[in-house]
Short mmCIF file of C-alpha atoms and ligand atoms in Angstrom, two decimals:
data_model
loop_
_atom_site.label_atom_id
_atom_site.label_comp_id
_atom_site.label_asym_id
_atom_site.label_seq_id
_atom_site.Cartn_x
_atom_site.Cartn_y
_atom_site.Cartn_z
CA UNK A 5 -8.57 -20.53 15.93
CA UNK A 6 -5.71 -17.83 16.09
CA UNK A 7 -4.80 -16.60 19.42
CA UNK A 8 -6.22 -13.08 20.08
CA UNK A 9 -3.74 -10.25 20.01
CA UNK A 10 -2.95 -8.01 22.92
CA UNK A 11 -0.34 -5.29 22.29
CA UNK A 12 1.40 -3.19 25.09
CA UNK A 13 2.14 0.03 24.36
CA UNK A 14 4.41 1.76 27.10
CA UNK A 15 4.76 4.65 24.90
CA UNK A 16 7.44 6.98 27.19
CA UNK A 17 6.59 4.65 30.84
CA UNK A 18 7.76 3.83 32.77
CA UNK A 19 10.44 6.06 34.11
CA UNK A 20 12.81 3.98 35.31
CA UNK A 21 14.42 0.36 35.03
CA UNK A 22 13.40 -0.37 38.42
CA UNK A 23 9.69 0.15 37.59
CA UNK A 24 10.18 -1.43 34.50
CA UNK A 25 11.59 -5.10 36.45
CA UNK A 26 8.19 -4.46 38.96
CA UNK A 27 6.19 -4.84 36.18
CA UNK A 28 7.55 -7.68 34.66
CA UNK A 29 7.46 -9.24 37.83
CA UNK A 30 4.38 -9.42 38.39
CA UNK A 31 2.96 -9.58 34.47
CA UNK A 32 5.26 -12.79 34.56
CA UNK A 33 3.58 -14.14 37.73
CA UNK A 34 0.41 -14.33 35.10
CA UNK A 35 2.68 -15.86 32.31
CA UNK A 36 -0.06 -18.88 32.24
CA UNK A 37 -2.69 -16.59 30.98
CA UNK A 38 -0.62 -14.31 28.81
CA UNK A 39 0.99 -17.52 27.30
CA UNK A 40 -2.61 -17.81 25.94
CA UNK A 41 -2.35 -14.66 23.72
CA UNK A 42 -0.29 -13.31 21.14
CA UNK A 43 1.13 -10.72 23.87
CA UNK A 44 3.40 -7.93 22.47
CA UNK A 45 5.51 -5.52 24.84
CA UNK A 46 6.48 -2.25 22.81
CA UNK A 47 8.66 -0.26 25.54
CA UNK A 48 10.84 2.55 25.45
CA UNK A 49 13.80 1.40 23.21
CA UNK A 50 16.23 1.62 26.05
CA UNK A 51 14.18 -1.24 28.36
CA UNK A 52 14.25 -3.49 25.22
CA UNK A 53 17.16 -5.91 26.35
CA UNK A 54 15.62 -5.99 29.85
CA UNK A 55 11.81 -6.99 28.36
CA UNK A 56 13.28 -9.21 26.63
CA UNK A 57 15.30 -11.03 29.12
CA UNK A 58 12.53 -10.81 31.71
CA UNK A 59 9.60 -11.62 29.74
CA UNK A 60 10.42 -13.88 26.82
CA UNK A 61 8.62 -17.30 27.92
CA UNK A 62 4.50 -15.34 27.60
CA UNK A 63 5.60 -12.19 25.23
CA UNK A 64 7.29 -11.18 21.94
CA UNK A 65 8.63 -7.28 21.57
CA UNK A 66 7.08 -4.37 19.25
CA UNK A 67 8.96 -0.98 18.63
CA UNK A 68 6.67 1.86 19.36
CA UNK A 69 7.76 2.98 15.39
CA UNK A 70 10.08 2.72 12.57
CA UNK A 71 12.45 5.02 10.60
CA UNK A 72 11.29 5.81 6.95
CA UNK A 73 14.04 4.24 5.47
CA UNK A 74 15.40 0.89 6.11
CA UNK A 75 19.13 1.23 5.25
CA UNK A 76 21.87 4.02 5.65
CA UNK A 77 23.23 6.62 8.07
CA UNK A 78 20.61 8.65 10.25
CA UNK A 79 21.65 10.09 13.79
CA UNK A 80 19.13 9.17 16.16
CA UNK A 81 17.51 6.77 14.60
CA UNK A 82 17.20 2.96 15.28
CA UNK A 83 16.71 1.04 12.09
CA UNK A 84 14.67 -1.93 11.59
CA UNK A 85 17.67 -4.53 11.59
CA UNK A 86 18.68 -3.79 14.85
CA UNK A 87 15.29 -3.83 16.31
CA UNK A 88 15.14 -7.23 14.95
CA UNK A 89 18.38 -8.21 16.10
CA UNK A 90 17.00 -7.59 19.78
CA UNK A 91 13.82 -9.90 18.77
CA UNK A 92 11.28 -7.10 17.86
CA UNK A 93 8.73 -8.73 15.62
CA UNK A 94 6.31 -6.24 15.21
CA UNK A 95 6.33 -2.32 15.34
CA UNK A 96 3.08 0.12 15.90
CA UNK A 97 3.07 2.68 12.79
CA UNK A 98 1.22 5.77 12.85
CA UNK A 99 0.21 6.35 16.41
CA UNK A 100 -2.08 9.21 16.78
CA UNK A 101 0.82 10.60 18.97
CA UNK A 102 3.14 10.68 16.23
CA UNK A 103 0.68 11.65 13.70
CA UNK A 104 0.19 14.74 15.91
CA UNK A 105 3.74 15.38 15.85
CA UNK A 106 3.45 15.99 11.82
CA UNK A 107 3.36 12.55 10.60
CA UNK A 108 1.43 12.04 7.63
CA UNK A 109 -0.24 9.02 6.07
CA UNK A 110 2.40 9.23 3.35
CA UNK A 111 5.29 8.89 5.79
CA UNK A 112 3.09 6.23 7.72
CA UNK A 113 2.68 4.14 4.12
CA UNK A 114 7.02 4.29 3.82
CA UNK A 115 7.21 2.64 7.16
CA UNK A 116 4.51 -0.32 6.74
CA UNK A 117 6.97 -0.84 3.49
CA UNK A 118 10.11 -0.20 5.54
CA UNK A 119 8.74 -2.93 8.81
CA UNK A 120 7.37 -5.82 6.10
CA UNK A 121 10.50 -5.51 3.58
CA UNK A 122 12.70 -6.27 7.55
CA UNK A 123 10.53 -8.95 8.25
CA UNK A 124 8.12 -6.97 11.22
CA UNK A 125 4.65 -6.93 11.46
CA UNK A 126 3.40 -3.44 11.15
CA UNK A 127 0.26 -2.25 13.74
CA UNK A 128 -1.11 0.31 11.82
CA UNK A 129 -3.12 3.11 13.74
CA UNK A 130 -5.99 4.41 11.97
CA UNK A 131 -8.91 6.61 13.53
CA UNK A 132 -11.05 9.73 13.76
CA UNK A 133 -10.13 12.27 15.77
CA UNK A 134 -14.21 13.36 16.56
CA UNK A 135 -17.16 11.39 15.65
CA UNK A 136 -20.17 13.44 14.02
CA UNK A 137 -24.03 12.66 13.72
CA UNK A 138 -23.39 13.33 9.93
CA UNK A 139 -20.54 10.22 9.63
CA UNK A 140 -18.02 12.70 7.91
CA UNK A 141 -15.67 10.77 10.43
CA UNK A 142 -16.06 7.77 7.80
CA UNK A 143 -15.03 9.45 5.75
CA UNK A 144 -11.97 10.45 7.05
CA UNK A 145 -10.90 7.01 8.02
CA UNK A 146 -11.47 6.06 4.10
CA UNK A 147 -9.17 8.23 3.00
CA UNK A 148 -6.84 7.80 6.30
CA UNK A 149 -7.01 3.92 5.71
CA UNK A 150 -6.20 4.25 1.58
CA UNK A 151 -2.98 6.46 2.48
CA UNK A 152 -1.71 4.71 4.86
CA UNK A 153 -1.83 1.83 3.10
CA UNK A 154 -0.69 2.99 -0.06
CA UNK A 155 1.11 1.30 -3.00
CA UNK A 156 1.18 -2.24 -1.14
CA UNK A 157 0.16 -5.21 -2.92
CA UNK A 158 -2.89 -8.01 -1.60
CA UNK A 159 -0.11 -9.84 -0.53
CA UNK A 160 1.18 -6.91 1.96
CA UNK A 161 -1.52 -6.03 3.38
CA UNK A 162 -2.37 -9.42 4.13
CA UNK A 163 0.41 -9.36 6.70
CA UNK A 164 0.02 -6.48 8.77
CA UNK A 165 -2.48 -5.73 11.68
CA UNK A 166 -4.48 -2.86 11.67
CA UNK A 167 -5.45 -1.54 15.20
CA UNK A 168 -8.83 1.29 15.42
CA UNK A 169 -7.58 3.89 17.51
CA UNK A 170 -10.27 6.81 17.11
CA UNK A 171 -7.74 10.07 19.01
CA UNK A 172 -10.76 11.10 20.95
CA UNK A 173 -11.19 7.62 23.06
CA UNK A 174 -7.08 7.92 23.94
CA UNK A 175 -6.34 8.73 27.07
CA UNK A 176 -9.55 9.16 28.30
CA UNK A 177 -11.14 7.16 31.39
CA UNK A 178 -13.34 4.07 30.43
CA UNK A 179 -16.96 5.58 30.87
CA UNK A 180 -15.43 8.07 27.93
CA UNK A 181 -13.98 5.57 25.52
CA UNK A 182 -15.98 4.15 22.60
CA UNK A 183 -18.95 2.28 23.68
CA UNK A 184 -19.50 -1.40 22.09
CA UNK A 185 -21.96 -0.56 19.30
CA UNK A 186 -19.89 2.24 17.71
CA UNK A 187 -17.03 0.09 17.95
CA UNK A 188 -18.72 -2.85 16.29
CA UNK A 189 -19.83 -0.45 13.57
CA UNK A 190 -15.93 0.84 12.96
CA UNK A 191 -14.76 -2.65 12.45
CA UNK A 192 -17.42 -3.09 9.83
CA UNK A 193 -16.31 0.11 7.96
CA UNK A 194 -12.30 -0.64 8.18
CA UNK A 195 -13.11 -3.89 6.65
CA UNK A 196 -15.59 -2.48 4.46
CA UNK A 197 -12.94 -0.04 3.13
CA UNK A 198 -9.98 -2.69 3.23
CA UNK A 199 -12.34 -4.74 1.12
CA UNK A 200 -12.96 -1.92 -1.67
CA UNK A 201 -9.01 -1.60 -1.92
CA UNK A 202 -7.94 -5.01 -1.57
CA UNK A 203 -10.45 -7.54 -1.89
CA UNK A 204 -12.49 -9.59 0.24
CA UNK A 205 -10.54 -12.15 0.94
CA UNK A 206 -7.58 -9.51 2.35
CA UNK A 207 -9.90 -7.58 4.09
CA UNK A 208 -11.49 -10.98 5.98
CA UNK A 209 -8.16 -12.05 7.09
CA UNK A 210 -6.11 -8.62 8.11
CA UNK A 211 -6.24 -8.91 12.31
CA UNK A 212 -8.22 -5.62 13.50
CA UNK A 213 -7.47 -4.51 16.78
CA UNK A 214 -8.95 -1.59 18.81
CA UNK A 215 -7.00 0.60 21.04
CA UNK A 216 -8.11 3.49 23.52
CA UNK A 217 -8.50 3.98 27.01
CA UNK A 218 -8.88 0.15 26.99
CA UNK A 219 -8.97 -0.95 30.71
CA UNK A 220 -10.48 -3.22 33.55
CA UNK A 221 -14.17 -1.61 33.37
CA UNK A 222 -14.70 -1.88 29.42
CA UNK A 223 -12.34 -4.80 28.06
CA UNK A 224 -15.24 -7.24 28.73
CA UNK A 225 -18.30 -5.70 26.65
CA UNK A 226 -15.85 -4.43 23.76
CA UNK A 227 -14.22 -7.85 23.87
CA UNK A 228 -17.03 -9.10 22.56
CA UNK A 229 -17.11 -6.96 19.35
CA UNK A 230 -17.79 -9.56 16.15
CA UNK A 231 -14.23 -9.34 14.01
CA UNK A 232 -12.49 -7.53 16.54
CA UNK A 233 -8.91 -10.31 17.23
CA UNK A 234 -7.50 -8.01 19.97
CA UNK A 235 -6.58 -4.73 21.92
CA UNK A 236 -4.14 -1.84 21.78
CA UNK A 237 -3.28 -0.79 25.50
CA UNK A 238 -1.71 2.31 26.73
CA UNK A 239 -1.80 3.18 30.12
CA UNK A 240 -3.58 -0.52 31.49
CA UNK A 241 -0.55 -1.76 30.33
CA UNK A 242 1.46 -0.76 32.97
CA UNK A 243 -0.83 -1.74 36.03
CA UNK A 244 -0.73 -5.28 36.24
CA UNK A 245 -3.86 -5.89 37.75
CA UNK A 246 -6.09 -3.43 34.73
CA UNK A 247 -4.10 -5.45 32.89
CA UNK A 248 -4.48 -8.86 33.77
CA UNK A 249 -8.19 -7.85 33.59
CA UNK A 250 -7.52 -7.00 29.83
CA UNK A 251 -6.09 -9.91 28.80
CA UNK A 252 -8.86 -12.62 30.79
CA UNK A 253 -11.52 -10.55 28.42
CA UNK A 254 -10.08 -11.46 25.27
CA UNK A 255 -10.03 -15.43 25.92
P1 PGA B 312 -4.68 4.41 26.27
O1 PGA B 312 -3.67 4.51 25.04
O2 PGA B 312 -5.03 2.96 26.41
O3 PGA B 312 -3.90 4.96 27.41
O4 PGA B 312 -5.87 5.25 25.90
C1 PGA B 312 -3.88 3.75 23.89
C2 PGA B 312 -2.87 4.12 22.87
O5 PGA B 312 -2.49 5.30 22.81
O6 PGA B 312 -2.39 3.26 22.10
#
């Protein structure tokens, strides 16, 4: 069986290297369990070195995203070779953060082409941002799943990781995150709708992960979700103990 996956996400946390070398402290004191996972650390770019030196024996790095293009001259930006030169191997695309920022499934579908043409593995976030008795939120995860994921082959899509992250559950505290039966019925529908585009046998073996005020209280019940191979963490991520918690559930 295939290790379930646990992604960090540090997004902008935390705020200094010093807080950064507590928490690798202690997540390596728990290296044992973590080593049982396929644990990825996506921190702020500039911590990248130190994650890496500090936590290499129980984790493997992800970039929080990717530039739109792959080669070329682009102040500001960090393209995909270097990331991989510094031992990223996967990158979250389309965070619900940077989709609120004005990044569109289009831009989101150049990246997943930009990461698998480098040689990463792309996360891609996908989710409503309400649910409503009527299920018009299905069908905005249809169409938010199809343009995402546009003009890649079986063969691509086979290779990346899709991770549920309906907006509304982010950032919330666990009594308001999705409850277990909703989430079991997502996971249905993604691979219902990878299934329609790609095929049956792409949609059984594409890694779905959910993400969203994942933490100590709820990991457990939604752990247990049939198809689901892992979590997206935000802010658990960066208390070692929530965390910890986390990653026990999934094994
Ligand atoms: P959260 O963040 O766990 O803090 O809700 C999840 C995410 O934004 O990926």
């Amino acid at each position: 069986m295939a290790k379930p996956i646990l992604v960090a996400n540090w997004k902008n946390y935390p705020s200094s290297q010093e807080e950064a070398r507590t928490i690798l402290s202690a997540l390596s004191r728990k290296s044992t369990l973590y080593k049982k996972l396929s644990l990825f650390i996506a921190p702020p770019l500039p911590y990248l070195d130190l994650v890496s030196t500090r936590a290499k024996s129980f984790s493997r790095l992800a970039s929080q995203d990717l530039p739109t293009l792959a080669k070329g001259t682009f102040t500001g930006e960090v393209m995909p070779d270097i990331l991989k030169s510094f031992g990223v191997r996967v990158a979250i695309l389309g965070h619900s953060e940077r989709r609120a920022l004005g990044e569109t499934s289009e831009i989101v579908a150049q990246k997943v082409k930009v990461a698998l043409r480098a040689g990463i593995v792309p996360v891609v976030c996908v989710g409503e941002e309400s649910r409503d008795q009527e299920g018009e939120h299905f069908d905005f995860l249809r169409q938010q799943i199809k343009h995402s994921l546009s003009g890649l082959s079986k063969q691509a899509v086979s290779s990346l990781i899709v991770a549920y992250e309906p907006v509304w559950a982010i950032g919330k505290n666990a009594k308001e995150a999705i409850g277990p039966v909703d989430l079991a019925e997502s996971v249905i529908f993604i691979r219902k709708v990878l299934s329609d585009l790609f095929g049956r046998n792409v949609a059984e073996s594409v890694p779905v992960l959910y993400g969203g005020s994942v933490d100590a209280k709820n990991s457990e019940a939604l752990a247990q979700t049939s198809g689901l191979r892992g979590f997206l963490v935000g802010r658990a991520s960066l208390n070692p103990k929530s965390f910890e918690a986390v990653a026990s559930s999934l094994l």
